[in-house]
Amino acid sequence: NAGVTQTPKFQVLKTGQSMTLQCAQDMNHNSMYWYRQDPGMGLRLIYYSASEGTTDKGEVPNGYNVSRLNKREFSLRLESAAPSQTSVYFCASAPTANTEAFFGQGTRLTVV
Amino acid sequence: SQQGEEDPQALSIQEGENATMNCSYKTSINNLQWYRQNSGRGLVHLILIRSNEREKHSGRLRVTLDTSKKSSSLLITASRAADTASYFCATAENSGGSNYKLTFGKGTLLTVNP
């Protein structure tokens, strides 16, 4: 009963490096989300995918790209990492975009 | 800017007391949800209230929604030390057609002292 799985759990990048955060869900959900969480800022929506084949920008999309590879997987890419992208990243999925969301355990990313 | 705004930012109470957290939001919503986050972990869904509902209960949780004031409150009754966590409200807003996005507030840190 995996739910939402994020990989990796921890990552340290140097400024300018690129990487992809992976997210997969096994609940046959249509909607998927990427958030970042910084101290005192709560969760901010980066990108979301209301259904397979669609992606939309959230509140803080700059510096990120996403791919909804299939119904199960939604990846987040940092093309050129910056220290301001140091954060905890959460992926979530939901049956539809206006129902309860299920969260992964997060990826703690540090950019030095 | 973020859609939801919780109040207070932090709340400290004694075990057995009730805890009330408030959430205000800015735009029309389809529903409002409350989540809980234990330190450093993923969020867990607590309760969802739709825009045409005014009050909902789940165990020791009571949620109210006032769409005219664009506000909601979460009441946890008879609190326990295990309720210590951060609590977030989230709003589902229509983003065009049948698409919705789920946006969160900054959260309330609840500490329940034994």
PDB file of C-alpha atoms in Angstrom:
ATOM      1  CA  ASN A   1       0.000   0.000   0.000  1.00  0.00           C
ATOM      2  CA  ALA A   2       2.565   2.588  -1.174  1.00  0.00           C
ATOM      3  CA  GLY A   3       0.339   5.648  -1.824  1.00  0.00           C
ATOM      4  CA  VAL A   4       2.502   8.549  -3.035  1.00  0.00           C
ATOM      5  CA  THR A   5       6.208   7.812  -3.355  1.00  0.00           C
ATOM      6  CA  GLN A   6       8.827  10.523  -3.767  1.00  0.00           C
ATOM      7  CA  THR A   7      12.454   9.987  -4.679  1.00  0.00           C
ATOM      8  CA  PRO A   8      14.981  10.925  -3.540  1.00  0.00           C
ATOM      9  CA  LYS A   9      14.285  11.717   0.117  1.00  0.00           C
ATOM     10  CA  PHE A  10      17.356  13.915   0.483  1.00  0.00           C
ATOM     11  CA  GLN A  11      19.545  15.677  -2.074  1.00  0.00           C
ATOM     12  CA  VAL A  12      22.370  18.197  -2.036  1.00  0.00           C
ATOM     13  CA  LEU A  13      23.064  20.098  -5.250  1.00  0.00           C
ATOM     14  CA  LYS A  14      25.610  22.651  -6.250  1.00  0.00           C
ATOM     15  CA  THR A  15      24.386  25.919  -7.725  1.00  0.00           C
ATOM     16  CA  GLY A  16      23.774  25.477 -11.437  1.00  0.00           C
ATOM     17  CA  GLN A  17      23.296  21.717 -11.340  1.00  0.00           C
ATOM     18  CA  SER A  18      20.107  20.156 -12.611  1.00  0.00           C
ATOM     19  CA  MET A  19      18.008  17.366 -11.210  1.00  0.00           C
ATOM     20  CA  THR A  20      14.601  15.758 -11.418  1.00  0.00           C
ATOM     21  CA  LEU A  21      12.425  14.944  -8.440  1.00  0.00           C
ATOM     22  CA  GLN A  22      10.300  11.896  -9.040  1.00  0.00           C
ATOM     23  CA  CYS A  23       6.771  11.277  -7.810  1.00  0.00           C
ATOM     24  CA  ALA A  24       4.586   8.246  -8.401  1.00  0.00           C
ATOM     25  CA  GLN A  25       1.168   7.288  -7.052  1.00  0.00           C
ATOM     26  CA  ASP A  26      -0.552   3.915  -7.176  1.00  0.00           C
ATOM     27  CA  MET A  27      -4.095   5.060  -6.361  1.00  0.00           C
ATOM     28  CA  ASN A  28      -5.228   5.730  -9.945  1.00  0.00           C
ATOM     29  CA  HIS A  29      -5.643   9.407  -9.116  1.00  0.00           C
ATOM     30  CA  ASN A  30      -6.241  11.944 -11.856  1.00  0.00           C
ATOM     31  CA  SER A  31      -4.742  15.020 -10.212  1.00  0.00           C
ATOM     32  CA  MET A  32      -1.193  15.543  -9.010  1.00  0.00           C
ATOM     33  CA  TYR A  33       0.607  18.484  -7.404  1.00  0.00           C
ATOM     34  CA  TRP A  34       4.050  19.746  -6.511  1.00  0.00           C
ATOM     35  CA  TYR A  35       4.528  22.048  -3.514  1.00  0.00           C
ATOM     36  CA  ARG A  36       7.474  23.547  -1.752  1.00  0.00           C
ATOM     37  CA  GLN A  37       7.519  24.222   1.973  1.00  0.00           C
ATOM     38  CA  ASP A  38       9.749  26.850   3.526  1.00  0.00           C
ATOM     39  CA  PRO A  39       9.821  27.931   7.180  1.00  0.00           C
ATOM     40  CA  GLY A  40       6.999  30.354   7.923  1.00  0.00           C
ATOM     41  CA  MET A  41       5.621  30.141   4.382  1.00  0.00           C
ATOM     42  CA  GLY A  42       3.396  27.105   4.561  1.00  0.00           C
ATOM     43  CA  LEU A  43       3.029  25.146   1.321  1.00  0.00           C
ATOM     44  CA  ARG A  44       3.231  26.977  -1.969  1.00  0.00           C
ATOM     45  CA  LEU A  45       1.975  25.405  -5.169  1.00  0.00           C
ATOM     46  CA  ILE A  46       4.620  25.096  -7.877  1.00  0.00           C
ATOM     47  CA  TYR A  47       2.789  23.199 -10.625  1.00  0.00           C
ATOM     48  CA  TYR A  48      -0.194  20.955 -10.819  1.00  0.00           C
ATOM     49  CA  SER A  49      -1.745  18.500 -13.217  1.00  0.00           C
ATOM     50  CA  ALA A  50      -5.513  18.296 -13.030  1.00  0.00           C
ATOM     51  CA  SER A  51      -5.537  15.239 -15.270  1.00  0.00           C
ATOM     52  CA  GLU A  52      -3.185  13.177 -17.387  1.00  0.00           C
ATOM     53  CA  GLY A  53      -1.919  15.249 -20.298  1.00  0.00           C
ATOM     54  CA  THR A  54      -2.376  18.654 -18.665  1.00  0.00           C
ATOM     55  CA  THR A  55      -0.100  20.766 -16.496  1.00  0.00           C
ATOM     56  CA  ASP A  56      -0.567  24.264 -15.124  1.00  0.00           C
ATOM     57  CA  LYS A  57       1.510  26.791 -13.223  1.00  0.00           C
ATOM     58  CA  GLY A  58       0.858  27.397  -9.572  1.00  0.00           C
ATOM     59  CA  GLU A  59       1.986  30.251  -7.315  1.00  0.00           C
ATOM     60  CA  VAL A  60       5.775  29.847  -7.679  1.00  0.00           C
ATOM     61  CA  PRO A  61       6.623  28.151 -11.014  1.00  0.00           C
ATOM     62  CA  ASN A  62       9.762  30.097 -11.934  1.00  0.00           C
ATOM     63  CA  GLY A  63      12.872  27.928 -12.133  1.00  0.00           C
ATOM     64  CA  TYR A  64      10.899  24.683 -12.422  1.00  0.00           C
ATOM     65  CA  ASN A  65       9.454  22.476 -15.122  1.00  0.00           C
ATOM     66  CA  VAL A  66       7.185  19.470 -14.817  1.00  0.00           C
ATOM     67  CA  SER A  67       6.247  16.421 -16.805  1.00  0.00           C
ATOM     68  CA  ARG A  68       3.123  14.321 -16.347  1.00  0.00           C
ATOM     69  CA  LEU A  69       4.719  11.215 -17.797  1.00  0.00           C
ATOM     70  CA  ASN A  70       1.588   9.087 -17.439  1.00  0.00           C
ATOM     71  CA  LYS A  71      -1.280   8.846 -14.995  1.00  0.00           C
ATOM     72  CA  ARG A  72       1.004   7.520 -12.231  1.00  0.00           C
ATOM     73  CA  GLU A  73       4.020   9.782 -12.506  1.00  0.00           C
ATOM     74  CA  PHE A  74       4.570  13.526 -12.171  1.00  0.00           C
ATOM     75  CA  SER A  75       8.159  14.754 -12.141  1.00  0.00           C
ATOM     76  CA  LEU A  76       9.599  18.133 -11.169  1.00  0.00           C
ATOM     77  CA  ARG A  77      12.789  19.355 -12.831  1.00  0.00           C
ATOM     78  CA  LEU A  78      15.196  22.030 -11.718  1.00  0.00           C
ATOM     79  CA  GLU A  79      17.244  23.000 -14.770  1.00  0.00           C
ATOM     80  CA  SER A  80      19.770  25.215 -12.991  1.00  0.00           C
ATOM     81  CA  ALA A  81      19.474  24.985  -9.241  1.00  0.00           C
ATOM     82  CA  ALA A  82      19.790  28.126  -7.115  1.00  0.00           C
ATOM     83  CA  PRO A  83      20.208  28.476  -3.325  1.00  0.00           C
ATOM     84  CA  SER A  84      16.702  30.014  -3.217  1.00  0.00           C
ATOM     85  CA  GLN A  85      15.363  26.597  -4.243  1.00  0.00           C
ATOM     86  CA  THR A  86      16.575  25.041  -1.009  1.00  0.00           C
ATOM     87  CA  SER A  87      13.357  23.701   0.444  1.00  0.00           C
ATOM     88  CA  VAL A  88      11.294  20.645   1.247  1.00  0.00           C
ATOM     89  CA  TYR A  89       9.315  19.519  -1.785  1.00  0.00           C
ATOM     90  CA  PHE A  90       6.059  17.630  -1.478  1.00  0.00           C
ATOM     91  CA  CYS A  91       4.177  15.770  -4.148  1.00  0.00           C
ATOM     92  CA  ALA A  92       0.481  15.042  -3.705  1.00  0.00           C
ATOM     93  CA  SER A  93      -2.262  13.318  -5.645  1.00  0.00           C
ATOM     94  CA  ALA A  94      -6.046  13.395  -5.538  1.00  0.00           C
ATOM     95  CA  PRO A  95      -8.846  11.435  -7.229  1.00  0.00           C
ATOM     96  CA  THR A  96      -9.968  14.658  -8.833  1.00  0.00           C
ATOM     97  CA  ALA A  97      -8.740  18.190  -8.402  1.00  0.00           C
ATOM     98  CA  ASN A  98     -11.436  19.184  -5.896  1.00  0.00           C
ATOM     99  CA  THR A  99     -11.153  16.237  -3.516  1.00  0.00           C
ATOM    100  CA  GLU A 100      -8.825  15.370  -0.660  1.00  0.00           C
ATOM    101  CA  ALA A 101      -5.145  15.077  -1.496  1.00  0.00           C
ATOM    102  CA  PHE A 102      -2.683  12.422  -0.384  1.00  0.00           C
ATOM    103  CA  PHE A 103       0.891  13.488   0.246  1.00  0.00           C
ATOM    104  CA  GLY A 104       4.276  11.898  -0.152  1.00  0.00           C
ATOM    105  CA  GLN A 105       6.861  12.110   2.608  1.00  0.00           C
ATOM    106  CA  GLY A 106       8.810  14.903   0.952  1.00  0.00           C
ATOM    107  CA  THR A 107      12.215  15.536  -0.607  1.00  0.00           C
ATOM    108  CA  ARG A 108      14.591  17.691   1.377  1.00  0.00           C
ATOM    109  CA  LEU A 109      16.699  19.606  -1.160  1.00  0.00           C
ATOM    110  CA  THR A 110      19.693  21.753  -0.299  1.00  0.00           C
ATOM    111  CA  VAL A 111      21.392  23.888  -2.946  1.00  0.00           C
ATOM    112  CA  VAL A 112      24.846  25.118  -1.983  1.00  0.00           C
TER     113      VAL A 112
ATOM    114  CA  SER B   1       0.131  35.545  -2.849  1.00  0.00           C
ATOM    115  CA  GLN B   2      -1.271  32.582  -0.934  1.00  0.00           C
ATOM    116  CA  GLN B   3      -4.983  32.012  -0.890  1.00  0.00           C
ATOM    117  CA  GLY B   4      -5.428  30.904   2.701  1.00  0.00           C
ATOM    118  CA  GLU B   5      -4.273  32.630   5.853  1.00  0.00           C
ATOM    119  CA  GLU B   6      -4.482  30.875   9.206  1.00  0.00           C
ATOM    120  CA  ASP B   7      -4.854  32.584  12.533  1.00  0.00           C
ATOM    121  CA  PRO B   8      -3.229  32.346  14.998  1.00  0.00           C
ATOM    122  CA  GLN B   9       0.224  31.411  13.717  1.00  0.00           C
ATOM    123  CA  ALA B  10       0.891  29.537  16.954  1.00  0.00           C
ATOM    124  CA  LEU B  11      -1.354  28.272  19.729  1.00  0.00           C
ATOM    125  CA  SER B  12      -0.350  26.653  23.023  1.00  0.00           C
ATOM    126  CA  ILE B  13      -2.952  25.000  25.253  1.00  0.00           C
ATOM    127  CA  GLN B  14      -3.260  22.436  28.021  1.00  0.00           C
ATOM    128  CA  GLU B  15      -4.419  18.896  27.458  1.00  0.00           C
ATOM    129  CA  GLY B  16      -8.202  18.666  27.683  1.00  0.00           C
ATOM    130  CA  GLU B  17      -8.803  22.210  26.449  1.00  0.00           C
ATOM    131  CA  ASN B  18     -10.351  23.039  23.096  1.00  0.00           C
ATOM    132  CA  ALA B  19      -8.295  24.502  20.259  1.00  0.00           C
ATOM    133  CA  THR B  20      -9.733  26.821  17.640  1.00  0.00           C
ATOM    134  CA  MET B  21      -7.930  27.798  14.454  1.00  0.00           C
ATOM    135  CA  ASN B  22      -9.220  30.161  11.815  1.00  0.00           C
ATOM    136  CA  CYS B  23      -8.639  30.429   8.098  1.00  0.00           C
ATOM    137  CA  SER B  24      -9.450  33.291   5.760  1.00  0.00           C
ATOM    138  CA  TYR B  25      -9.273  33.108   1.988  1.00  0.00           C
ATOM    139  CA  LYS B  26      -9.604  35.478  -0.940  1.00  0.00           C
ATOM    140  CA  THR B  27     -11.479  33.989  -3.888  1.00  0.00           C
ATOM    141  CA  SER B  28     -14.481  31.784  -4.569  1.00  0.00           C
ATOM    142  CA  ILE B  29     -13.896  28.163  -3.715  1.00  0.00           C
ATOM    143  CA  ASN B  30     -15.368  24.759  -4.448  1.00  0.00           C
ATOM    144  CA  ASN B  31     -14.395  23.397  -1.050  1.00  0.00           C
ATOM    145  CA  LEU B  32     -12.099  24.029   1.888  1.00  0.00           C
ATOM    146  CA  GLN B  33      -9.971  21.349   3.498  1.00  0.00           C
ATOM    147  CA  TRP B  34      -7.951  21.041   6.679  1.00  0.00           C
ATOM    148  CA  TYR B  35      -4.715  19.098   6.940  1.00  0.00           C
ATOM    149  CA  ARG B  36      -2.368  18.170   9.728  1.00  0.00           C
ATOM    150  CA  GLN B  37       1.413  17.894   9.560  1.00  0.00           C
ATOM    151  CA  ASN B  38       3.592  16.338  12.182  1.00  0.00           C
ATOM    152  CA  SER B  39       7.084  17.773  12.280  1.00  0.00           C
ATOM    153  CA  GLY B  40       8.945  17.249   9.016  1.00  0.00           C
ATOM    154  CA  ARG B  41       6.461  14.766   7.597  1.00  0.00           C
ATOM    155  CA  GLY B  42       3.872  14.745   4.833  1.00  0.00           C
ATOM    156  CA  LEU B  43       0.450  16.279   5.323  1.00  0.00           C
ATOM    157  CA  VAL B  44      -2.547  14.209   6.306  1.00  0.00           C
ATOM    158  CA  HIS B  45      -6.081  15.143   5.293  1.00  0.00           C
ATOM    159  CA  LEU B  46      -8.486  15.754   8.190  1.00  0.00           C
ATOM    160  CA  ILE B  47     -11.767  17.034   6.808  1.00  0.00           C
ATOM    161  CA  LEU B  48     -13.333  18.613   3.703  1.00  0.00           C
ATOM    162  CA  ILE B  49     -16.258  21.023   3.718  1.00  0.00           C
ATOM    163  CA  ARG B  50     -17.976  22.010   0.479  1.00  0.00           C
ATOM    164  CA  SER B  51     -18.963  25.557  -0.373  1.00  0.00           C
ATOM    165  CA  ASN B  52     -22.666  24.770   0.128  1.00  0.00           C
ATOM    166  CA  GLU B  53     -22.086  23.351   3.612  1.00  0.00           C
ATOM    167  CA  ARG B  54     -21.885  25.404   6.802  1.00  0.00           C
ATOM    168  CA  GLU B  55     -20.686  22.922   9.379  1.00  0.00           C
ATOM    169  CA  LYS B  56     -19.155  19.476   9.454  1.00  0.00           C
ATOM    170  CA  HIS B  57     -18.048  17.117  12.208  1.00  0.00           C
ATOM    171  CA  SER B  58     -15.555  14.276  12.320  1.00  0.00           C
ATOM    172  CA  GLY B  59     -14.792  12.759  15.702  1.00  0.00           C
ATOM    173  CA  ARG B  60     -13.330  15.548  17.870  1.00  0.00           C
ATOM    174  CA  LEU B  61     -13.117  17.905  14.890  1.00  0.00           C
ATOM    175  CA  ARG B  62     -15.694  20.522  13.995  1.00  0.00           C
ATOM    176  CA  VAL B  63     -15.303  22.702  10.930  1.00  0.00           C
ATOM    177  CA  THR B  64     -17.410  25.703   9.988  1.00  0.00           C
ATOM    178  CA  LEU B  65     -17.451  27.616   6.730  1.00  0.00           C
ATOM    179  CA  ASP B  66     -18.790  31.113   6.125  1.00  0.00           C
ATOM    180  CA  THR B  67     -18.553  31.856   2.409  1.00  0.00           C
ATOM    181  CA  SER B  68     -19.919  35.388   2.849  1.00  0.00           C
ATOM    182  CA  LYS B  69     -16.950  36.212   5.074  1.00  0.00           C
ATOM    183  CA  LYS B  70     -14.578  33.895   3.202  1.00  0.00           C
ATOM    184  CA  SER B  71     -13.545  32.229   6.431  1.00  0.00           C
ATOM    185  CA  SER B  72     -13.456  28.858   8.126  1.00  0.00           C
ATOM    186  CA  SER B  73     -12.646  27.595  11.575  1.00  0.00           C
ATOM    187  CA  LEU B  74     -11.366  24.274  12.873  1.00  0.00           C
ATOM    188  CA  LEU B  75     -12.233  23.293  16.425  1.00  0.00           C
ATOM    189  CA  ILE B  76     -10.462  20.403  18.117  1.00  0.00           C
ATOM    190  CA  THR B  77     -12.257  19.429  21.310  1.00  0.00           C
ATOM    191  CA  ALA B  78     -10.715  17.783  24.368  1.00  0.00           C
ATOM    192  CA  SER B  79      -7.214  18.125  22.959  1.00  0.00           C
ATOM    193  CA  ARG B  80      -4.482  15.580  23.596  1.00  0.00           C
ATOM    194  CA  ALA B  81      -0.696  15.843  23.562  1.00  0.00           C
ATOM    195  CA  ALA B  82      -0.776  13.758  20.373  1.00  0.00           C
ATOM    196  CA  ASP B  83      -2.678  16.591  18.643  1.00  0.00           C
ATOM    197  CA  THR B  84       0.519  18.662  18.701  1.00  0.00           C
ATOM    198  CA  ALA B  85       1.203  19.443  15.031  1.00  0.00           C
ATOM    199  CA  SER B  86       0.852  22.122  12.383  1.00  0.00           C
ATOM    200  CA  TYR B  87      -2.594  22.569  10.888  1.00  0.00           C
ATOM    201  CA  PHE B  88      -3.207  23.961   7.424  1.00  0.00           C
ATOM    202  CA  CYS B  89      -6.280  25.029   5.559  1.00  0.00           C
ATOM    203  CA  ALA B  90      -6.408  24.494   1.819  1.00  0.00           C
ATOM    204  CA  THR B  91      -8.872  25.791  -0.747  1.00  0.00           C
ATOM    205  CA  ALA B  92      -9.915  24.156  -3.999  1.00  0.00           C
ATOM    206  CA  GLU B  93     -10.393  26.908  -6.562  1.00  0.00           C
ATOM    207  CA  ASN B  94     -11.600  26.565 -10.099  1.00  0.00           C
ATOM    208  CA  SER B  95      -8.755  27.354 -12.476  1.00  0.00           C
ATOM    209  CA  GLY B  96     -10.723  27.111 -15.702  1.00  0.00           C
ATOM    210  CA  GLY B  97     -13.224  24.618 -17.091  1.00  0.00           C
ATOM    211  CA  SER B  98     -13.341  21.573 -14.835  1.00  0.00           C
ATOM    212  CA  ASN B  99      -9.832  22.193 -13.524  1.00  0.00           C
ATOM    213  CA  TYR B 100      -9.208  23.007  -9.882  1.00  0.00           C
ATOM    214  CA  LYS B 101      -6.067  23.808  -7.958  1.00  0.00           C
ATOM    215  CA  LEU B 102      -5.465  23.213  -4.272  1.00  0.00           C
ATOM    216  CA  THR B 103      -3.657  26.016  -2.461  1.00  0.00           C
ATOM    217  CA  PHE B 104      -2.588  26.155   1.170  1.00  0.00           C
ATOM    218  CA  GLY B 105      -2.187  28.735   3.872  1.00  0.00           C
ATOM    219  CA  LYS B 106       0.812  29.214   6.122  1.00  0.00           C
ATOM    220  CA  GLY B 107      -0.501  27.072   8.951  1.00  0.00           C
ATOM    221  CA  THR B 108      -1.077  27.183  12.692  1.00  0.00           C
ATOM    222  CA  LEU B 109       1.383  25.451  14.992  1.00  0.00           C
ATOM    223  CA  LEU B 110      -0.593  23.845  17.804  1.00  0.00           C
ATOM    224  CA  THR B 111       1.187  22.724  20.951  1.00  0.00           C
ATOM    225  CA  VAL B 112      -0.797  20.721  23.501  1.00  0.00           C
ATOM    226  CA  ASN B 113       0.956  20.540  26.848  1.00  0.00           C
ATOM    227  CA  PRO B 114       0.441  17.415  28.999  1.00  0.00           C
TER     228      PRO B 114
END
